[in-house]
Structure formats: structure tokens, C-alpha cells
Coordinates of C-alpha atoms and ligand atoms in Angstrom, one line a residue:
X246 CA 21.0 -5.9 19.2
X247 CA 20.2 -6.0 23.0
X248 CA 22.5 -9.1 23.1
X249 CA 25.6 -7.1 20.9
X250 CA 25.4 -4.3 23.6
X251 CA 26.0 -6.5 26.4
X252 CA 28.7 -8.6 24.7
X253 CA 30.5 -5.4 23.9
X254 CA 30.2 -4.3 27.5
X255 CA 32.7 -6.6 28.5
X256 CA 31.0 -9.9 28.6
X257 CA 32.2 -13.5 27.6
X258 CA 33.6 -13.5 24.5
X259 CA 34.9 -16.9 22.6
X260 CA 37.6 -17.2 20.9
X261 CA 38.4 -19.9 18.1
X262 CA 42.3 -21.1 17.6
X263 CA 42.6 -23.3 14.3
X264 CA 46.1 -24.6 14.3
X265 CA 47.1 -28.4 13.5
X266 CA 50.3 -27.8 15.9
X267 CA 49.0 -28.1 19.7
X268 CA 52.8 -25.9 21.0
X269 CA 50.9 -23.3 18.9
X270 CA 48.0 -23.8 20.2
X271 CA 49.0 -23.6 23.7
X272 CA 51.2 -20.6 23.5
X273 CA 48.2 -18.6 22.3
X274 CA 46.0 -19.7 24.7
X275 CA 48.3 -19.0 27.3
X276 CA 47.7 -15.7 26.1
X277 CA 44.6 -15.1 26.2
X278 CA 42.6 -17.8 28.1
X279 CA 42.8 -15.2 31.2
X280 CA 40.5 -12.8 29.1
X281 CA 39.0 -15.1 27.0
X282 CA 36.6 -18.3 26.9
X283 CA 39.1 -20.0 24.5
X284 CA 38.5 -22.9 22.1
X285 CA 40.2 -25.2 20.0
X286 CA 40.3 -27.4 16.5
X287 CA 42.9 -29.2 14.7
X288 CA 42.0 -28.3 11.2
X289 CA 39.9 -26.5 8.8
X290 CA 37.0 -29.4 8.4
X291 CA 36.5 -29.4 12.1
X292 CA 36.8 -25.5 12.6
X293 CA 33.8 -24.7 10.2
X294 CA 32.0 -27.9 11.9
X295 CA 32.1 -25.6 15.3
X296 CA 31.8 -22.1 13.6
X297 CA 28.7 -23.6 12.3
X298 CA 27.5 -24.4 15.7
X299 CA 28.8 -21.7 17.7
X300 CA 28.6 -18.8 15.3
X301 CA 26.5 -16.6 17.4
X302 CA 28.6 -17.0 20.2
X303 CA 31.9 -16.9 18.5
X304 CA 34.1 -13.6 18.7
X305 CA 37.0 -13.8 17.0
X306 CA 39.3 -16.7 15.1
X307 CA 42.7 -17.4 15.0
X308 CA 43.5 -19.1 11.7
X309 CA 46.5 -20.6 10.9
X310 CA 47.6 -21.2 7.2
X311 CA 48.7 -24.4 6.7
X312 CA 46.9 -27.3 8.2
X313 CA 45.8 -30.5 7.0
X314 CA 42.7 -31.6 5.0
X315 CA 41.2 -27.9 5.0
X316 CA 44.2 -24.6 5.1
X317 CA 43.5 -21.3 6.4
X318 CA 42.6 -19.9 3.2
X319 CA 40.4 -22.2 2.1
X320 CA 38.3 -21.9 5.5
X321 CA 39.1 -18.0 4.9
X322 CA 37.0 -18.1 1.7
X323 CA 34.3 -20.5 2.6
X324 CA 33.8 -18.2 6.2
X325 CA 33.9 -14.8 3.7
X326 CA 31.1 -16.5 1.2
X327 CA 28.5 -17.3 3.6
X328 CA 26.2 -14.8 5.0
X329 CA 25.9 -15.0 8.5
X330 CA 29.7 -16.4 8.8
X331 CA 30.8 -13.4 7.6
X332 CA 30.8 -11.2 10.4
X333 CA 32.7 -13.2 12.6
X334 CA 36.6 -11.2 12.0
X335 CA 39.0 -13.5 11.4
X336 CA 43.3 -13.2 12.2
X337 CA 45.5 -14.9 10.6
X338 CA 48.2 -16.9 12.1
X339 CA 51.2 -16.8 9.4
X340 CA 55.2 -16.9 9.2
X341 CA 55.3 -16.4 5.8
X342 CA 55.4 -11.9 4.6
X343 CA 54.0 -12.8 1.3
X344 CA 50.9 -14.5 2.8
X345 CA 50.6 -11.4 5.0
X346 CA 48.9 -9.6 2.3
X347 CA 47.2 -12.2 0.7
X348 CA 45.0 -13.1 4.1
X349 CA 44.0 -9.8 3.9
X350 CA 42.9 -9.8 0.7
X351 CA 40.8 -12.4 1.2
X352 CA 39.1 -10.4 4.1
X353 CA 40.8 -11.7 7.1
X354 CA 40.9 -8.8 9.6
X355 CA 44.5 -8.5 10.8
X356 CA 47.4 -10.8 10.8
X357 CA 50.1 -12.5 13.8
X358 CA 53.4 -13.4 12.6
X359 CA 54.6 -16.4 13.6
X360 CA 56.9 -16.9 16.0
X361 CA 54.4 -14.9 18.4
X362 CA 55.5 -11.5 19.1
X363 CA 55.1 -10.0 22.8
X364 CA 51.6 -11.2 24.4
X365 CA 50.4 -7.6 25.0
X366 CA 50.9 -7.0 21.0
X367 CA 48.9 -10.3 20.7
X368 CA 46.2 -9.3 23.5
X369 CA 45.9 -5.6 21.7
X370 CA 45.3 -6.8 18.3
X371 CA 43.1 -9.7 19.0
X372 CA 40.9 -6.7 21.1
X373 CA 41.0 -4.5 18.6
X374 CA 39.7 -6.4 15.5
X375 CA 36.8 -8.3 17.9
X376 CA 35.9 -4.4 18.8
X377 CA 35.7 -3.6 15.3
X378 CA 33.7 -5.8 14.5
X379 CA 31.1 -5.7 16.9
X380 CA 30.8 -2.0 16.4
X381 CA 30.5 -2.8 12.6
X382 CA 27.9 -5.2 13.5
X383 CA 25.9 -2.6 16.0
X384 CA 26.3 -0.5 12.5
X385 CA 24.8 -2.8 10.1
X386 CA 22.3 -3.5 12.7
X387 CA 20.7 -0.8 12.9
X388 CA 21.4 0.1 9.2
X389 CA 19.2 -2.7 8.2
X390 CA 15.5 -4.4 8.3
X391 CA 16.0 -7.0 11.2
X392 CA 13.4 -9.3 9.2
X393 CA 14.8 -9.4 5.5
X394 CA 18.5 -7.9 6.3
X395 CA 17.4 -5.5 3.3
X396 CA 18.5 -1.3 4.3
X397 CA 16.1 0.4 6.0
X398 CA 14.5 3.2 4.4
X399 CA 16.9 6.0 5.6
X400 CA 19.8 4.2 5.1
X401 CA 19.0 3.1 1.9
X402 CA 18.3 7.1 0.5
X403 CA 21.3 8.3 2.2
X404 CA 23.0 5.1 0.4
X405 CA 21.8 5.9 -2.8
X406 CA 22.5 9.5 -3.2
X407 CA 26.3 8.2 -2.6
X408 CA 26.1 5.5 -5.4
X409 CA 25.3 8.8 -7.2
X410 CA 28.1 10.2 -6.5
X411 CA 30.8 8.1 -6.5
X412 CA 29.2 6.8 -10.1
X413 CA 28.9 9.8 -11.6
X414 CA 25.0 10.0 -12.0
X415 CA 25.2 6.9 -13.7
X416 CA 20.9 6.3 -14.6
X417 CA 19.4 4.5 -12.0
X418 CA 15.8 3.4 -12.1
X419 CA 13.6 3.3 -8.8
X420 CA 11.2 0.6 -8.2
X421 CA 8.7 0.4 -5.4
X422 CA 7.3 -3.2 -5.1
X423 CA 4.0 -4.6 -3.4
X424 CA 2.3 -7.5 -2.7
X425 CA -1.0 -7.4 -3.3
X426 CA -3.7 -8.0 -0.5
X427 CA -1.3 -8.8 2.0
X428 CA -3.2 -7.1 4.9
X429 CA -5.6 -10.4 3.6
X430 CA -2.4 -12.9 3.5
X431 CA -1.4 -12.1 7.2
X432 CA -4.9 -12.6 8.8
X433 CA -5.7 -15.8 6.7
X434 CA -2.3 -17.8 7.1
X435 CA -0.9 -15.8 10.2
X436 CA 1.7 -13.4 11.0
X437 CA 4.3 -15.9 10.5
X438 CA 3.2 -16.9 7.2
X439 CA 3.4 -13.5 6.0
X440 CA 6.8 -12.7 7.9
X441 CA 8.0 -16.1 6.2
X442 CA 7.0 -14.6 2.9
X443 CA 8.5 -11.2 3.3
X444 CA 11.6 -12.8 3.9
X445 CA 11.9 -14.9 0.8
X446 CA 10.8 -11.8 -1.1
X447 CA 13.7 -10.0 0.5
X448 CA 16.5 -12.3 -0.4
X449 CA 15.0 -12.1 -4.5
X450 CA 15.6 -9.0 -4.4
X451 CA 18.8 -8.8 -2.4
X452 CA 20.1 -11.7 -5.0
X453 CA 18.7 -9.5 -7.9
X454 CA 20.6 -6.3 -7.0
X455 CA 23.6 -8.9 -6.3
X456 CA 23.1 -9.9 -9.6
X457 CA 22.8 -6.1 -11.3
X458 CA 24.2 -3.7 -9.1
X459 CA 22.3 -1.2 -6.8
X460 CA 20.4 -1.1 -3.3
X461 CA 17.6 -2.5 -2.1
X462 CA 15.3 -1.3 1.3
X463 CA 11.9 -2.9 2.9
X464 CA 11.0 0.5 3.3
X465 CA 7.4 -0.3 5.5
X466 CA 5.6 -3.3 6.1
X467 CA 5.1 -5.0 2.7
X468 CA 6.6 -2.3 0.4
X469 CA 10.3 -2.5 -1.1
X470 CA 12.3 0.0 -2.5
X471 CA 14.7 -0.8 -5.0
X472 CA 17.2 1.4 -6.5
X473 CA 18.9 -0.2 -9.8
X474 CA 21.1 0.7 -13.2
X475 CA 18.6 1.9 -16.2
X476 CA 17.8 -1.2 -18.3
X477 CA 17.5 0.4 -22.4
X478 CA 14.7 -2.6 -22.0
X479 CA 13.0 -2.2 -18.6
X480 CA 9.7 -3.9 -19.7
X481 CA 11.5 -7.2 -20.4
X482 CA 14.1 -6.8 -17.6
X483 CA 10.6 -6.3 -15.3
X484 CA 8.9 -9.2 -16.6
X485 CA 11.9 -11.4 -15.9
X486 CA 12.2 -10.0 -12.5
X487 CA 8.8 -10.5 -11.2
X488 CA 8.5 -14.5 -13.1
X489 CA 12.0 -15.0 -10.6
X490 CA 10.4 -13.7 -7.1
X491 CA 7.0 -16.1 -8.0
X492 CA 9.3 -19.0 -9.4
X493 CA 11.1 -18.6 -6.2
X494 CA 8.0 -18.8 -3.6
X495 CA 6.4 -21.0 -6.1
X496 CA 3.1 -19.5 -3.9
X497 CA -0.2 -18.9 -6.2
X498 CA -1.9 -16.9 -3.5
X499 CA 0.7 -13.7 -4.0
X500 CA 0.7 -11.3 -6.7
X501 CA 2.7 -8.3 -7.0
X502 CA 2.7 -4.6 -8.1
X503 CA 6.1 -3.1 -9.2
X504 CA 6.1 1.0 -9.7
X505 CA 8.9 2.4 -11.7
X506 CA 10.6 5.8 -12.1
X507 CA 12.8 5.4 -15.0
X508 CA 15.9 8.4 -14.8
X509 CA 15.4 11.1 -17.3
X510 CA 18.2 12.6 -16.4
X511 CA 16.6 15.4 -14.5
X512 CA 18.4 14.7 -11.2
X513 CA 15.5 14.5 -9.8
X514 CA 16.3 14.3 -5.5
X515 CA 16.0 10.0 -4.6
X516 CA 12.9 10.6 -2.2
X517 CA 10.5 12.1 -5.4
X518 CA 11.8 9.6 -7.5
X519 CA 10.4 7.0 -5.0
X520 CA 7.7 8.6 -4.8
X521 CA 6.9 8.9 -8.4
X522 CA 7.6 5.0 -8.1
X523 CA 5.3 4.7 -5.3
X524 CA 2.8 7.0 -7.0
X525 CA 2.8 4.5 -10.2
X526 CA 2.6 1.2 -7.8
X527 CA -0.6 2.6 -6.2
X528 CA -2.1 3.8 -9.4
X529 CA -2.5 0.1 -10.3
X530 CA -3.6 -1.6 -6.7
X531 CA -6.9 -2.1 -7.8
X532 CA -5.8 -3.4 -11.2
X533 CA -6.4 -6.9 -12.0
X534 CA -4.6 -6.9 -15.3
X535 CA -1.3 -4.6 -14.6
X536 CA 1.5 -5.6 -12.4
X537 CA 3.7 -3.3 -13.0
X538 CA 4.1 0.5 -15.0
X539 CA 6.4 2.9 -15.4
X540 CA 5.9 7.0 -14.1
X541 CA 5.0 9.1 -17.5
X542 CA 4.2 12.1 -18.4
X543 CA 0.7 12.3 -18.1
X544 CA 0.6 10.3 -15.0
X545 CA 3.2 13.2 -14.0
X546 CA 0.2 16.0 -15.5
X547 CA -2.0 14.2 -13.4
X548 CA -0.6 14.4 -10.5
X549 CA 0.5 17.9 -10.4
X550 CA -3.5 18.3 -11.4
X551 CA -4.5 16.2 -8.4
X552 CA -2.4 18.4 -6.2
X553 CA -3.9 21.4 -8.0
X554 CA -7.2 20.3 -6.9
X555 CA -6.5 19.8 -3.2
X556 CA -5.0 22.9 -2.9
X557 CA -7.5 24.8 -4.2
X558 CA -10.1 22.8 -2.4
X559 CA -10.7 25.2 0.6
X560 CA -10.8 28.6 -1.1
X561 CA -13.4 26.4 -3.8
X562 CA -15.3 25.6 -0.6
X563 CA -15.3 29.4 0.9
X564 CA -16.0 31.0 -2.8
X565 CA -19.0 28.3 -3.2
X566 CA -17.2 27.2 -6.6
X567 CA -19.0 24.3 -5.8
X568 CA -22.7 23.4 -6.8
X569 CA -25.3 21.1 -6.2
X570 CA -27.5 19.5 -8.7
X571 CA -30.6 17.5 -8.5
X572 CA -31.3 14.4 -10.3
X573 CA -35.0 13.0 -10.3
X574 CA -35.9 9.7 -9.0
X575 CA -39.6 8.9 -10.5
X576 CA -42.2 6.2 -8.6
X577 CA -43.2 4.3 -11.9
X578 CA -45.5 1.5 -9.6
X579 CA -49.0 3.8 -10.4
X580 CA -50.1 5.1 -14.3
X581 CA -48.1 7.7 -14.5
X582 CA -44.5 8.2 -13.3
X583 CA -44.2 10.4 -10.3
X584 CA -41.5 12.4 -8.8
X585 CA -40.6 11.0 -5.3
X586 CA -37.2 12.4 -4.2
X587 CA -33.8 13.7 -6.0
X588 CA -30.3 12.4 -6.0
X589 CA -27.9 15.4 -4.9
X590 CA -24.6 15.6 -6.9
X591 CA -22.4 18.4 -6.7
X592 CA -19.8 19.6 -9.4
X593 CA -17.2 22.3 -9.2
X594 CA -17.4 25.7 -11.2
X595 CA -13.9 26.0 -11.7
X596 CA -12.3 29.4 -11.9
X597 CA -9.6 28.3 -14.6
X598 CA -10.7 23.9 -15.4
X599 CA -14.4 24.7 -16.4
X600 CA -17.3 22.6 -14.9
X601 CA -15.4 19.4 -13.1
X602 CA -17.1 16.5 -12.8
X603 CA -17.1 14.7 -9.0
X604 CA -15.6 11.5 -10.7
X605 CA -12.2 13.8 -11.0
X606 CA -12.1 15.0 -7.4
X607 CA -14.4 12.5 -5.1
X608 CA -11.5 9.4 -5.3
X609 CA -8.7 12.3 -4.6
X610 CA -10.6 13.7 -2.0
X611 CA -11.8 10.5 0.0
X612 CA -8.0 9.2 -0.3
X613 CA -7.1 12.6 1.9
X614 CA -9.6 12.6 4.0
X615 CA -10.9 16.0 2.1
X616 CA -14.5 14.5 1.2
X617 CA -15.9 14.6 4.9
X618 CA -15.4 18.2 4.7
X619 CA -17.0 18.4 1.3
X620 CA -19.5 15.8 2.1
X621 CA -20.9 17.7 5.1
X622 CA -21.1 21.6 2.9
X623 CA -23.1 18.9 -0.1
X624 CA -25.3 18.2 3.0
X625 CA -25.8 21.2 4.3
X626 CA -26.8 22.6 1.3
X627 CA -29.4 19.8 0.5
X628 CA -30.8 20.7 3.6
X629 CA -31.2 24.6 3.0
X630 CA -32.5 23.2 -0.2
X631 CA -35.1 20.9 1.1
X632 CA -36.3 24.1 3.7
X633 CA -36.8 26.1 0.7
X634 CA -38.8 23.7 -1.0
X635 CA -41.0 23.5 2.1
X636 CA -41.2 26.9 2.3
X637 CA -42.9 26.9 -1.4
X638 CA -45.1 24.1 -0.6
X639 CA -43.1 21.5 -2.0
X640 CA -42.1 18.3 -0.6
X641 CA -39.3 17.0 -2.0
X642 CA -36.7 14.7 -0.1
X643 CA -33.2 14.8 -1.2
X644 CA -31.0 11.6 -1.3
X645 CA -27.1 12.8 -0.2
X646 CA -23.9 10.7 -1.0
X647 CA -22.5 9.6 2.1
X648 CA -18.7 8.4 1.2
X649 CA -17.3 5.9 2.9
X650 CA -14.8 8.1 4.5
X651 CA -17.7 9.7 6.7
X652 CA -18.5 6.2 8.0
X653 CA -15.2 6.3 9.8
X654 CA -16.0 9.7 11.6
X655 CA -17.4 9.3 15.0
X656 CA -19.8 13.0 14.8
X657 CA -21.3 11.6 11.5
X658 CA -24.7 10.9 13.4
X659 CA -24.5 14.5 15.4
X660 CA -23.3 16.1 12.1
X661 CA -26.5 15.3 10.1
X662 CA -28.8 15.2 13.5
X663 CA -27.4 19.2 13.8
X664 CA -27.9 20.2 10.0
X665 CA -31.8 18.3 9.9
X666 CA -32.6 20.7 13.7
X667 CA -31.0 24.0 12.2
X668 CA -33.3 23.7 8.8
X669 CA -36.2 22.6 10.7
X670 CA -36.4 19.4 8.5
X671 CA -36.6 15.8 9.4
X672 CA -34.7 12.8 8.9
X673 CA -37.2 11.5 5.9
X674 CA -36.5 13.7 4.4
X675 CA -32.6 14.1 4.0
X676 CA -32.0 10.3 2.6
X677 CA -28.2 8.9 2.7
X678 CA -26.8 6.8 0.0
X679 CA -24.1 4.6 0.4
X680 CA -22.4 3.1 -2.1
X681 CA -22.4 -1.1 -1.7
X682 CA -18.5 -1.4 -1.8
X683 CA -18.1 0.2 1.0
X684 CA -19.8 -2.4 2.9
X685 CA -17.4 -5.2 1.7
X686 CA -14.4 -3.6 2.3
X687 CA -15.1 -2.5 6.2
X688 CA -18.4 -4.3 6.9
X689 CA -18.4 -4.2 10.9
X690 CA -17.6 -0.5 10.8
X691 CA -19.9 0.6 8.0
X692 CA -22.7 -1.4 9.7
X693 CA -22.3 0.0 13.0
X694 CA -22.7 3.2 11.7
X695 CA -25.5 2.9 9.5
X696 CA -27.7 0.8 12.4
X697 CA -26.5 3.9 14.4
X698 CA -28.3 6.2 12.0
X699 CA -31.2 4.4 11.6
X700 CA -31.5 4.0 15.7
X701 CA -31.6 8.1 15.1
X702 CA -34.2 7.9 12.1
X703 CA -32.3 8.8 9.1
X704 CA -33.0 6.0 5.8
X705 CA -30.3 4.3 4.0
X706 CA -30.5 3.4 0.4
X707 CA -27.3 1.3 -0.5
X708 CA -25.8 3.0 -3.9
X709 CA -24.5 0.3 -7.0
X710 CA -25.6 -2.8 -5.5
X711 CA -24.1 -5.6 -7.9
X712 CA -21.0 -3.5 -7.6
X713 CA -19.7 -4.7 -4.3
X714 CA -19.5 -8.8 -2.7
X715 CA -21.8 -8.5 -0.3
X716 CA -22.8 -11.8 1.0
X717 CA -26.3 -13.0 1.0
X718 CA -26.2 -13.5 4.5
X719 CA -24.9 -10.0 5.1
X720 CA -27.5 -8.6 3.5
X721 CA -30.3 -10.0 4.9
X722 CA -28.9 -9.1 8.3
X723 CA -27.9 -5.8 7.0
X724 CA -30.4 -2.3 7.9
X725 CA -31.0 -0.4 4.8
X726 CA -34.3 0.7 3.3
X727 CA -33.9 0.7 -0.5
X728 CA -31.5 -0.9 -3.1
X729 CA -30.2 1.2 -5.7
X730 CA -28.8 -1.2 -8.7
X731 CA -25.3 -0.5 -10.3
X732 CA -25.6 1.1 -13.5
X733 CA -22.9 -1.1 -15.0
X734 CA -26.0 -3.6 -15.1
X735 CA -29.0 -1.0 -16.7
X736 CA -26.1 -0.3 -19.2
X737 CA -26.1 -3.4 -21.0
X738 CA -29.6 -4.5 -19.8
X739 CA -31.2 -4.9 -23.5
X740 CA -28.2 -6.4 -25.5
X741 CA -27.4 -8.8 -22.5
X742 CA -29.3 -11.8 -21.0
X743 CA -26.5 -12.0 -18.0
X744 CA -27.4 -9.0 -17.0
X745 CA -31.0 -9.1 -17.3
X746 CA -31.5 -11.4 -15.2
X747 CA -29.2 -10.4 -12.7
X748 CA -32.0 -7.3 -12.6
X749 CA -34.2 -9.7 -11.8
X750 CA -32.4 -11.6 -8.5
X751 CA -31.1 -8.2 -7.2
X752 CA -35.0 -7.1 -8.2
X753 CA -35.8 -10.5 -5.9
X754 CA -33.1 -9.7 -2.9
X755 CA -35.1 -6.3 -2.7
X756 CA -38.6 -8.3 -2.3
X757 CA -36.9 -10.5 0.4
X758 CA -35.7 -7.8 2.2
X759 CA -39.0 -5.6 1.9
X760 CA -37.1 -3.1 0.3
X761 CA -38.0 -0.8 -2.7
X762 CA -35.7 -0.8 -5.7
X763 CA -33.7 2.2 -7.4
X764 CA -32.8 1.9 -11.0
X765 CA -30.5 4.8 -12.5
X766 CA -28.4 5.4 -15.3
X767 CA -31.8 4.8 -17.2
X768 CA -31.3 5.9 -21.0
X769 CA -33.8 4.8 -23.3
X770 CA -37.4 3.4 -23.1
X771 CA -36.2 -0.1 -23.9
X772 CA -34.3 0.0 -20.8
X773 CA -37.5 1.5 -18.8
X774 CA -40.0 -0.7 -20.1
X775 CA -37.7 -4.1 -18.7
X776 CA -37.4 -2.8 -15.7
X777 CA -40.9 -1.7 -15.9
X778 CA -41.2 -5.5 -16.5
X779 CA -39.5 -6.7 -13.9
X780 CA -41.0 -4.8 -10.8
X781 CA -38.5 -1.9 -10.3
X782 CA -40.2 0.5 -8.4
X783 CA -38.3 3.4 -8.6
X784 CA -36.1 4.9 -11.8
X785 CA -33.6 8.0 -12.0
X786 CA -31.7 8.8 -15.1
X787 CA -31.2 10.4 -18.3
X788 CA -34.6 9.2 -19.6
X789 CA -36.4 11.2 -17.4
X790 CA -33.5 14.3 -16.9
X791 CA -30.1 15.3 -16.0
X792 CA -29.1 16.4 -12.9
X793 CA -30.4 19.9 -12.9
X794 CA -29.4 23.3 -10.6
X795 CA -32.1 23.6 -7.9
X796 CA -34.4 26.1 -10.4
X797 CA -34.9 24.3 -12.5
X798 CA -36.1 21.3 -10.5
X799 CA -38.6 23.4 -8.9
X800 CA -40.0 24.0 -12.1
X801 CA -40.1 20.5 -12.7
X802 CA -41.6 19.7 -9.9
X803 CA -43.7 22.5 -10.0
X804 CA -45.1 21.2 -13.6
X805 CA -45.8 18.0 -11.6
X806 CA -45.2 15.7 -14.4
X807 CA -42.2 13.3 -15.7
X808 CA -42.0 12.1 -19.1
X809 CA -45.3 10.4 -20.4
X810 CA -44.6 7.0 -21.1
Ligands
C2E1088 P1 -23.3 7.9 -8.0 O1 -23.7 8.2 -6.8 O2 -23.4 6.5 -8.7 O3 -24.1 8.9 -9.0 C1 -24.6 8.6 -10.2 C2 -24.2 9.1 -11.3 O4 -24.6 8.6 -12.6 C3 -23.9 10.9 -11.5 O5 -22.9 11.2 -12.0 C4 -25.2 10.8 -12.3 O6 -25.0 12.3 -12.9 C5 -24.9 10.0 -13.4 N1 -26.0 9.6 -14.2 C6 -27.4 9.8 -14.1 N2 -28.1 9.2 -14.9 C7 -27.6 9.4 -15.8 C8 -28.0 7.9 -17.2 O7 -29.1 8.5 -17.3 N3 -26.3 7.8 -17.8 C9 -25.5 8.6 -17.7 N4 -24.3 7.7 -18.2 N5 -24.8 8.6 -15.8 C10 -26.0 9.2 -15.5 P2 -22.3 12.2 -11.1 O8 -22.7 13.0 -10.7 O9 -20.7 12.7 -12.0 O10 -21.5 11.6 -10.4 C11 -20.6 10.3 -10.0 C12 -20.0 9.8 -9.0 O11 -19.8 10.7 -7.8 C13 -21.7 9.7 -7.8 O12 -21.9 7.7 -8.3 C14 -21.2 9.1 -6.8 O13 -20.1 8.3 -6.1 C15 -19.7 10.5 -6.4 N6 -20.5 11.7 -6.1 C16 -21.1 12.6 -6.7 N7 -21.8 14.2 -5.9 C17 -21.2 13.5 -5.0 C18 -20.9 14.3 -3.0 O14 -21.6 14.7 -2.9 N8 -20.7 13.3 -2.2 C19 -19.7 12.2 -2.3 N9 -19.2 11.7 -1.6 N10 -19.8 11.3 -3.9 C20 -20.8 12.8 -4.4
CA1089 CA1 -25.4 8.0 -4.7
CA1090 CA1 -24.8 4.9 -7.9

């Protein structure tokens, strides 16, 4: 771009004269050589060779029509069909009136009639053609993504709107294509490899819109937008499209996902159509089996519901619609189970939707960061409850859930320490559960946070152990105080030998790390017995109790019994 601007500000420009007659070449040269660097070719073949070699410095081609080997029309056609060479403007030199129209139709910028007119007129035509072409290149460069040559997002939306108007709102589909785990590919194989992939994908998408009509853009680093005429059978079409790219890339490391918003004739704004396609694309992010999905009414309603929950959140906090339930954990090491602690689990008592379970809003709030507010609220409620129990002579430690998002809060330790202090409780009574997948997603950040928390006296329980991808190596260096097995293993422990063995292995790991093992989701006597045999320390689950309100838990604790076994 900079180079183009400098050239535009009156620096050197090179003009190629292609003519087999030396007298003609000299005449033109005499008119132009004081203004331009003039180079020559005696026929189309020689010219093509020169053009390819000096394509980045050539400002204009003056092209004779009749030449041996490759004539003016032939060369012009080659230039226009080549992506890189078609940017160089061509002025045809001709003595035939009819040839003028044909030249312009073939993409010439202008023509100069032979015999040549006054030098001033020719110079003016040359100057004009160069200026026009340079302006066009500058415009093209601003509207295009440098790496892939596709449109950039703003121009893409603008042109899509124009396309709709010009085509009388012909049905068009909006596609968002994203590359799975692109940041990892970039990290593992380097940026230039990543760039090369993006270019190749960009070129496949370019071919697709050339073939079917439409527009394409690179909307951010590894995301592409495609606006193409609606196909009756989009599924087949998409499958064809995906396999086309995969074949072209021939790289097994790469896979894609595509979200589609199908034109339903409702005349939705272009930006919104792509937001919806993007939503679908994000929705299938963690799926190993789905590589494309079409926006549906169901997803639309889900989106509206999520939006409603996000909007209602602040008010719900103020009105205390979130209530904390407590689920007991029993130590099974002695002859009878003993209530050792409880887990705080939030529920939303929504005035319109009734009781909403946390699975419906936790992930949503993690996506937009609202979880930080909610977690802080729950921690405060839990600390307040610990204090109340303490006042009643009950010592019941409470585990609270700490979202992966909280780990990025630089004030986390301060917030928790402040809660402890204000309620006059100690850090042994407010335990922190952090899910294992948070460790594998961003291990260093979590490890740092966890270490800091432990330095400040907090106890950490690793939640959902077995659901993430922690390496043994990481586990050994990990500062934790308890392992909580993922419920999935417990669910099938009785019927699935593999799961039973896995639980055994996980309990061995806990022994190695010298931390107690908690099994949650225990519902039946059979599960309980197997876990007891394997040496599990603590049990949580419907077998003993569902999560219950604080007052019910108080009654349970005062009675001092778990289920008799
Ligand atoms: P989690 O931390 O793994 O919590 C255990 C979930 O298993 C709870 O679901 C609990 O009610 C359920 N559960 C307990 N025993 C059994 C059983 O025997 N059988 C079955 N089928 N389920 C059992 P819940 O309360 O719906 O919570 C779901 C998830 O929501 C939690 O999973 C946790 O990840 C998240 N969550 C809940 N409260 C909070 C919170 O305050 N903050 C954050 N960040 N996350 C929370
Ligand atoms: Ca938990
Ligand atoms: Ca869990």
C-alpha cells in the first residue's frame, strides 16, 4: 500500500510498449520517455515474459493489435484472466475502428488510434489510464484482506446489501466457516504455516463464490464469511463444499465447522444473518461429530431465552432470586458415614420460568463474564451460612464452585480473603472446587492462581477429575487438597468394568498425591459398596441426599446421621 502511494506521488513509472514495428515503438518512446521509463517488446510472447517478470513495477502496457506469434487480443485475454496481471492497465494501439470496441470489451483501459495523434493527447491518455488503475488498486487494497485477497468484513456487508438490492432480494444463504483449533495449529507449526493454510482456504472459498456467485470475506483471523445463492439441498451442497476444501488442502490436521443461516425471506439485516450463522458455528465448537449446522427455530428460541437470562441477571441478584442449596458429603472411613462438609450449589428461582438449574445459566454466564458476579454472590451467601451454623455450634465446611473465569481475576484472592474476614470464619471452612478441564485449558494461569490461593491458606478440590486431560506429570506438580471424581465414571461403575477400573486407577493417583478422594453422583447401594471397596474416602450423591435448602441441612446436621448402611 505504502509503495503504491509513493508511486502515485510522481515517482518512477514504467511503461511497456509492445509493437513489432520499430518505427512505431520509437515514435511512442519519443513522446513518453521524458516522463516514464520506457521498455519494449516486439511481440506478445516476449511481452508476456517481461510482464511476468516485472509485474509489480509495470504501470501500463501499450499494446499493438497485429503482431506475429501472439497478437494483441491474445495477450490481452491472457492478462485479463490472470489474477495478478489483470491489475496492469492496457491501452490498445490500433488503426481499425471496429477493433476499438472489441478491445474495450476485452478489458482494455483505452485505445490510441494509428497514425498517432498529437503527442499531448497521447500523453494525456497514458497519464489518465495510469491514474485510474492506481486509484482502483488503492480502493481494492483497502476493501480486501491482505492475506487472502477476500473482502474485509465492512466492505463484505456493504456489497452484500448492494447484491440484495440489485438481485431483487434473491434468496441468499449466510455461512460462517471457522477452523477448529486454529490457534494450536499456529502454535505447533508456526505462523507462516497458519498463513499458508488461510491463503489456501481463502482461495477455495474464492473459487466457490466464483462458481456459484456471491461474496466472501475473512471476518477475523480464522473465520470466513460466505454469502451465496440459496441451495434447495444445502446439506449436500455443504458436504460437497467441505470435501472440496479438504481435498484442496490435503492436510489431515485441519478440520472445519460451518454455521449456516438460511434465507427465510424475513429480510433480516446482513449483519444479523451472519451473527446467527456465527452463533451456530460457535454452538458446534466442541462437537467432534458435527461439522456444520443450520440455524433453526429451536436455536433461535434458545438464543432468546439466553438473552433473557442475561438481561434478568442483575435484577435477580438484587432481588435475591438466586438461592444456594447445600448437598452433604459423607466420610465413609469409619463404621458409620459422617457428614464432613457440604457443597454449595446455586439455583435460580425465576419469577416467570420457575426454578432454573445451574446447567442452564452457568456456561452462559461464563461466556460473558457475568459468572464472576454470581460466584461472588454465592461465596458470600455460603460464608454467611457457615457463620450461622457456627453460631449454632455446627462446624460445617462448605465447598463452593470457582469458575475457570474467576481464575483470571487478579483480585480473586483479595475477594475471597475479604469474604472470610468479614464473616469471621477461616479458610478451612470455605473450600474451593475448580473443575479439572480448567487446568487443562489454561494450565499455567490456573496453576498460578491455585498456588496463590493455597499460599493464602485456601484448600482446593479438583472437581470432575477424569473429564479433562491432565497429564500425570501436571498432576504431580499440582497444588491440590482433594480429588473429586467425575460423575460419569460413577454412573456406569456397576455395569462397565472399564469404568470400575478407571475409578480404581484414579483412587491410586489420589493416594500417590496423598489427597482424599471424593465420589459424587452416588445414587445406589451398589455404587456405594464398590466405591467403599476401592478405598474411596468421601461420598456425595442422591444416595445420601439431594442438594437441599440450608434449613433442611441444619436439621440433617443436628440429627448427626447419614443414611444407615
Ligand atoms: P458440579 O459442581 O459437578 O455439581 C454436581 C452436580 O451433580 C450438581 O448439579 C448436583 O446437584 C448433581 N448431583 C449431586 N448428586 C447427584 C446424584 O446422585 N445424581 C445425579 N444425577 N446428580 C447429582 P447442579 O446443582 O445442577 O449443578 C450443576 C453444575 O453447575 C455443577 O456441577 C457446577 O459445575 C455448576 N454450578 C452449580 N453452582 C455453581 C456456582 O455457584 N458457581 C459455579 N461457577 N458453578 C456452579
Ligand atoms: Ca462442584
Ligand atoms: Ca463435579
